[in-house]
Amino acid sequence: AQRVTQPEKLLSVFKGAPVELKCNYSYSGSPELFWYVQYSRQRLQLLLRHISRESIKGFTADLNKGETSFHLKKPFAQEEDSAMYYCALSGGGSARQLTFGSGTQLTVLP
Amino acid sequence: DTAVSQTPKYLVTQMGNDKSIKCEQNLGHDTMYWYKQDSKKFLKIMFSYNNKELIINETVPNRFSPKSPDKAHLNLHINSLELGDSAVYFCASRHSGGARNEQFFGPGTRLTVL
């Protein structure tokens, strides 16, 4: 069975402060990990994929297989980063459906 | 606009009614999904179709019946609606042969059962 855990339901930081959104996963094979973001009144959209090892909007996430974690980080939070963030896992199989964590609502305060 | 679209955006109905939600994608994808987001914002897969064939059915009550008339459409019909069906339903699509394995989501349909 595959599972994604995001321990923080709500997270508030001040503008300019570092932010880290935690994500841990459980999967027996080699998972593909993602971060999706949902801004207010907008659709869910892909932010990052672990395979790409990219930095999008200043966010990065590193897959740590030993700790089974895929935490999302940004050194200096901006007010426009306020949104709901979902960590997701895509396992094997033809459907490659996403298993989502419960989400973390990030609020960046001025 | 290339995107995943859903209709209606909002749906308010009485318990016991039957309703449908439609999803269309013009991205040329061959795999489509339905996800349910409950009141606590938890997102869970319901169904997945590939080339009009059902490949995932995640223990969803059989009151929910997806239908894919072609690769670009995946509709969701719900019979005998219950209070617990109130949620936001998201359609998504993906190109199964794509390198990015990225799913594109629709704007969601907020269903309220009274």
XYZ file of C-alpha atoms in Angstrom:
224
model
C 0.000 0.000 0.000
C 1.170 3.510 -0.663
C 0.700 6.359 1.758
C 1.707 10.001 1.946
C 1.793 11.905 5.220
C 1.881 15.662 5.632
C 1.993 16.263 9.380
C 1.177 19.975 9.287
C -2.344 20.954 8.323
C -1.595 24.667 8.744
C 1.688 26.542 8.535
C 2.226 30.266 8.922
C 5.481 32.102 8.324
C 6.442 35.727 7.891
C 7.458 37.116 4.525
C 11.170 36.625 3.967
C 11.426 33.724 6.407
C 12.431 30.224 5.321
C 9.667 27.719 4.906
C 9.662 23.930 4.945
C 6.610 21.800 4.264
C 7.094 18.246 5.429
C 6.158 15.133 3.497
C 6.839 11.496 4.292
C 5.821 8.542 2.186
C 5.427 4.814 2.395
C 5.849 2.695 -0.721
C 7.486 -0.641 -1.324
C 8.858 0.105 -4.784
C 10.484 3.122 -6.408
C 7.993 5.959 -6.160
C 7.742 9.115 -8.143
C 7.107 12.086 -5.855
C 5.430 15.380 -6.667
C 4.375 18.609 -5.042
C 1.099 20.078 -6.301
C -0.162 23.525 -5.329
C -3.664 24.962 -5.225
C -3.860 28.753 -5.048
C -7.086 30.289 -3.827
C -9.923 29.724 -6.314
C -7.576 28.056 -8.799
C -7.120 24.513 -9.959
C -4.513 22.120 -8.664
C -1.260 22.440 -10.584
C 2.079 20.712 -10.573
C 4.843 22.539 -8.733
C 7.727 20.065 -8.630
C 8.709 16.521 -9.579
C 11.516 14.771 -7.746
C 12.861 13.308 -10.972
C 13.444 16.745 -12.469
C 15.441 18.042 -9.503
C 14.253 21.481 -10.498
C 13.614 24.716 -8.640
C 10.275 26.324 -9.361
C 9.313 29.730 -7.914
C 12.262 29.342 -5.548
C 10.987 26.029 -4.164
C 13.086 22.882 -4.075
C 12.446 19.383 -2.800
C 14.897 16.544 -2.381
C 13.908 12.926 -2.210
C 15.501 11.237 0.802
C 14.991 7.519 0.377
C 16.566 6.696 3.728
C 14.087 8.865 5.600
C 11.336 8.327 2.990
C 10.814 12.061 2.875
C 10.267 14.680 0.192
C 10.138 17.970 2.064
C 9.438 21.194 0.173
C 11.661 24.148 0.978
C 12.025 27.793 0.107
C 14.636 30.051 1.674
C 12.605 33.277 1.553
C 8.819 33.000 1.550
C 6.695 35.498 -0.385
C 3.083 36.472 0.238
C 2.086 35.025 -3.136
C 3.262 31.615 -1.920
C 0.184 31.399 0.292
C -1.707 28.348 -0.950
C -2.584 24.739 -0.237
C 0.304 22.386 -0.945
C -0.132 18.696 -1.597
C 2.599 16.100 -1.635
C 1.741 13.205 -3.947
C 3.128 9.841 -4.898
C 2.757 7.948 -8.150
C 3.460 4.260 -7.890
C 3.610 1.567 -10.519
C 0.785 0.194 -12.596
C -0.710 1.433 -15.812
C -2.882 4.118 -14.218
C -0.064 5.916 -12.376
C -2.730 7.471 -10.190
C -1.681 9.931 -7.513
C -1.889 9.219 -3.818
C -2.085 12.551 -2.060
C -1.136 13.672 1.405
C -3.729 15.562 3.403
C -2.301 18.910 2.343
C -0.664 21.830 4.150
C -2.234 25.282 4.027
C 0.648 27.753 3.918
C 0.018 31.334 4.904
C 2.781 33.884 4.416
C 2.202 36.887 6.638
C 3.317 40.407 5.648
C -7.563 27.382 -24.445
C -5.959 23.988 -23.986
C -7.116 22.631 -20.689
C -9.263 20.283 -18.682
C -12.774 21.635 -18.243
C -15.624 20.490 -16.030
C -19.329 21.270 -15.957
C -21.045 22.330 -13.881
C -18.802 24.270 -11.536
C -21.382 24.160 -8.746
C -24.138 21.628 -8.208
C -26.678 21.814 -5.398
C -29.244 19.061 -5.189
C -31.475 17.080 -2.854
C -30.744 13.689 -1.352
C -31.928 10.850 -3.524
C -31.509 12.681 -6.820
C -29.357 11.515 -9.736
C -26.809 13.917 -11.203
C -23.950 13.974 -13.707
C -20.681 15.866 -13.907
C -18.903 16.220 -17.234
C -15.207 16.470 -17.955
C -13.464 17.252 -21.213
C -9.787 17.634 -22.052
C -8.352 18.956 -25.288
C -4.750 18.120 -24.456
C -4.725 14.920 -26.499
C -4.204 12.822 -23.365
C -5.222 9.177 -23.234
C -5.671 8.737 -19.475
C -8.293 10.481 -17.355
C -9.115 10.424 -13.667
C -11.735 11.419 -11.133
C -10.613 12.528 -7.671
C -12.769 13.459 -4.691
C -11.768 16.239 -2.275
C -13.683 16.024 0.975
C -14.523 18.756 3.460
C -11.109 18.373 5.096
C -9.454 18.983 1.721
C -8.275 15.390 1.468
C -7.897 14.259 -2.160
C -8.512 10.651 -3.124
C -8.552 8.813 -6.433
C -11.898 7.404 -7.496
C -11.516 6.174 -11.076
C -9.043 6.079 -13.902
C -9.652 5.454 -17.581
C -7.100 4.758 -20.271
C -8.237 4.910 -23.892
C -11.876 4.723 -22.759
C -11.261 1.638 -20.611
C -11.661 1.557 -16.848
C -8.358 0.690 -15.181
C -8.861 1.894 -11.629
C -11.949 1.702 -9.424
C -11.013 2.538 -5.862
C -13.804 0.903 -3.848
C -16.238 3.605 -4.795
C -19.941 2.804 -4.173
C -21.638 1.517 -7.290
C -23.948 4.531 -7.169
C -21.037 6.237 -8.923
C -20.730 5.259 -12.572
C -18.061 6.797 -14.770
C -18.475 6.818 -18.519
C -15.903 7.605 -21.166
C -17.526 8.049 -24.578
C -14.144 8.885 -26.104
C -10.595 9.608 -24.981
C -11.324 13.304 -24.487
C -14.301 12.879 -22.166
C -14.868 11.255 -18.791
C -18.234 11.830 -17.181
C -19.367 10.896 -13.700
C -22.937 9.916 -12.992
C -24.107 9.611 -9.400
C -27.351 7.854 -8.475
C -29.342 8.282 -5.268
C -27.199 11.072 -3.917
C -26.365 11.004 -0.217
C -25.258 13.737 2.173
C -21.776 12.205 2.303
C -21.347 12.722 -1.417
C -20.962 16.447 -0.808
C -17.426 17.254 -1.925
C -15.396 18.831 -4.680
C -14.827 16.458 -7.587
C -11.761 16.977 -9.734
C -11.170 15.553 -13.158
C -7.572 15.156 -14.366
C -5.816 13.886 -17.444
C -2.373 12.646 -18.400
C -0.489 11.421 -21.436
C 0.527 7.870 -20.554
C 3.571 7.959 -22.805
C 4.768 11.321 -21.609
C 8.107 11.681 -19.895
C 6.839 14.108 -17.281
C 4.038 11.918 -15.835
C 2.219 15.149 -15.050
C -1.497 15.216 -14.399
C -3.507 18.251 -15.445
C -6.492 19.076 -13.316
C -9.853 20.602 -14.059
C -11.234 23.454 -11.955
C -13.381 21.147 -9.856
C -17.137 20.699 -9.367
C -18.451 21.554 -5.930
C -21.348 19.204 -5.178
C -23.632 20.013 -2.267
C -26.270 17.482 -1.290
C -29.051 18.855 0.930
